[in-house]
Amino acid sequence: MNDGPVLKSGFNGLTRAQPALPASWYIDPAHHDREMAQIWGRNWVYLCRAETLAGPRAFRTFDIAGQPVLIVRDAGDALKGFFNTCRHRGSILCTQAEGTLKKELITCPYHQWTYDLKGRLRATGPMRPVVGFERADHPLLPIAVAEWGGFVFVNLDPKAAAFETLYGAETTYVANWPLAEMRVGHTYSKSLNCNWKIFWENFNECLHCPNIHPELCDLVPIYGRAIMARRDDPDWQAHADDMAPHVSGGLRDGAETWSMDGAAQGTLPGLTEDDLVPGQRYVTVTPSCFFAHHRDHVRAVRITPTGPETMELSAEWLFHPDLLAQPGFDLARITDFGTLVMEQDGAACALNQAGLRARPFGHGVLMQEEYEVFLFQDWVRGRLGEPMRGQGAASRASRRAEHPNKA
């Protein structure tokens, strides 16, 4: 294998063809379990909007990579995260998907062990005191919780770096969007017949765009050239000052947002002209989600693996409450366009997954334009303790201003 640089220095691209991940990594149940433990169990995962946990004692339960998770607001309205598991013999504590606790206590429905909202064991039901047992030794097992812009994340790894440490630079890029004030106006969910990595690989390239996304290519002309950003063109420096959309990566002339006709319905408060010029800005929190920021809305997209060859794709469209209440506001004009693009991507991902079952197919090959696919796959390798071939996905933040991405 050539040991020279993998990434081009003058433009965004690979210096040479690279082998893709093994096909078995998209099919094999044992490898899927490995990814659930080492990737999904050790990285920040998006759960829900903070407003769905309204007020003290509100709780929600989730399954993250096969692990039972409980999120609850304490008396001070702070979010707390625990494994939804009693320390007695492992029973599930909260059996409902969501609700509000009657008291500031969590009581196991099996043997009535009771915990306060800080996770401390307060009572052991009808059990008699016994030598060798101390309540302080059996608190609920904590889970790290973070909130950014009204989005709630968890990390099952007790040694995980803080969300702000990992994503502070990424989120600063969209600091002017009033995310915490915004509310969900529409949701979408669909089961896809593909491995979760297939979806991310599709997200990270636009070679498929001219064939799969004609409407999107009309809205974002650079995608019609099968590239994602100005610097993806080896000759970009010759056109460095050209702001034409097919060169700069912006929306087509006259378009303002992602909608069926490109027209926006107002502008979110706080946005500057610099925020509006690209037409789209992205925040990506691998492996679970990305957030597409536009002039009049934000689309939050969540990826949830449900098996080696299946996943759930979910989306939430967020709007400012004033816009949602505005007479004549046309929700479908925005949501229909995003849904169309995701449906097209879902069909393409299923096609990709189905072909991986050919027995002689050991792995694919990544071409020059697929540098972000390479970086994503290298990130996966690193999280699994495999040798990495390049710089890893850390380069994404440094490219952000020139790389608005797509999905």
PDB file of C-alpha atoms in Angstrom, residues 182 185-186 251 254-269 271 276 294-298 317-338:
ATOM      1  CA  MET A 182     -37.823  26.726  17.820  1.00  0.00           C
ATOM      2  CA  GLY A 185     -43.835  21.551  13.225  1.00  0.00           C
ATOM      3  CA  HIS A 186     -43.611  18.272  11.305  1.00  0.00           C
ATOM      4  CA  LEU A 251     -28.763  27.992  -3.855  1.00  0.00           C
ATOM      5  CA  GLY A 254     -33.635  33.661  -6.601  1.00  0.00           C
ATOM      6  CA  ALA A 255     -33.927  30.702  -4.214  1.00  0.00           C
ATOM      7  CA  GLU A 256     -33.847  31.315  -0.463  1.00  0.00           C
ATOM      8  CA  THR A 257     -34.390  27.995   1.279  1.00  0.00           C
ATOM      9  CA  TRP A 258     -35.053  24.277   0.857  1.00  0.00           C
ATOM     10  CA  SER A 259     -38.665  24.267  -0.351  1.00  0.00           C
ATOM     11  CA  MET A 260     -40.611  23.091  -3.377  1.00  0.00           C
ATOM     12  CA  ASP A 261     -40.268  26.487  -5.087  1.00  0.00           C
ATOM     13  CA  GLY A 262     -37.118  27.707  -3.295  1.00  0.00           C
ATOM     14  CA  ALA A 263     -39.030  30.554  -1.634  1.00  0.00           C
ATOM     15  CA  ALA A 264     -38.695  31.152   2.110  1.00  0.00           C
ATOM     16  CA  GLN A 265     -41.521  32.080   4.437  1.00  0.00           C
ATOM     17  CA  GLY A 266     -39.757  34.718   6.472  1.00  0.00           C
ATOM     18  CA  THR A 267     -36.341  34.751   8.126  1.00  0.00           C
ATOM     19  CA  LEU A 268     -35.467  33.393  11.553  1.00  0.00           C
ATOM     20  CA  PRO A 269     -34.594  36.104  14.102  1.00  0.00           C
ATOM     21  CA  LEU A 271     -29.543  35.508  11.397  1.00  0.00           C
ATOM     22  CA  LEU A 276     -27.964  33.478   4.729  1.00  0.00           C
ATOM     23  CA  HIS A 294     -31.879  27.221   6.546  1.00  0.00           C
ATOM     24  CA  ARG A 295     -33.279  30.750   6.482  1.00  0.00           C
ATOM     25  CA  ASP A 296     -36.735  29.812   7.777  1.00  0.00           C
ATOM     26  CA  HIS A 297     -36.380  26.357   9.331  1.00  0.00           C
ATOM     27  CA  VAL A 298     -34.062  23.656  10.638  1.00  0.00           C
ATOM     28  CA  TRP A 317     -38.699  20.165  10.935  1.00  0.00           C
ATOM     29  CA  LEU A 318     -38.287  23.009  13.425  1.00  0.00           C
ATOM     30  CA  PHE A 319     -39.752  26.484  13.008  1.00  0.00           C
ATOM     31  CA  HIS A 320     -39.995  29.624  15.073  1.00  0.00           C
ATOM     32  CA  PRO A 321     -43.357  29.678  16.922  1.00  0.00           C
ATOM     33  CA  ASP A 322     -44.204  33.026  15.310  1.00  0.00           C
ATOM     34  CA  LEU A 323     -43.915  31.459  11.850  1.00  0.00           C
ATOM     35  CA  LEU A 324     -46.029  28.452  12.797  1.00  0.00           C
ATOM     36  CA  ALA A 325     -48.759  30.848  13.976  1.00  0.00           C
ATOM     37  CA  GLN A 326     -48.554  33.050  10.895  1.00  0.00           C
ATOM     38  CA  PRO A 327     -51.723  33.093   8.721  1.00  0.00           C
ATOM     39  CA  GLY A 328     -51.093  31.470   5.376  1.00  0.00           C
ATOM     40  CA  PHE A 329     -47.965  29.601   6.484  1.00  0.00           C
ATOM     41  CA  ASP A 330     -47.520  26.669   4.080  1.00  0.00           C
ATOM     42  CA  LEU A 331     -45.818  23.863   6.013  1.00  0.00           C
ATOM     43  CA  ALA A 332     -45.992  21.363   3.158  1.00  0.00           C
ATOM     44  CA  ARG A 333     -44.026  23.600   0.798  1.00  0.00           C
ATOM     45  CA  ILE A 334     -40.987  23.047   3.041  1.00  0.00           C
ATOM     46  CA  THR A 335     -41.546  19.525   4.337  1.00  0.00           C
ATOM     47  CA  ASP A 336     -42.489  18.025   0.956  1.00  0.00           C
ATOM     48  CA  PHE A 337     -39.126  18.991  -0.506  1.00  0.00           C
ATOM     49  CA  GLY A 338     -37.052  17.560   2.361  1.00  0.00           C
TER      50      GLY A 338
END
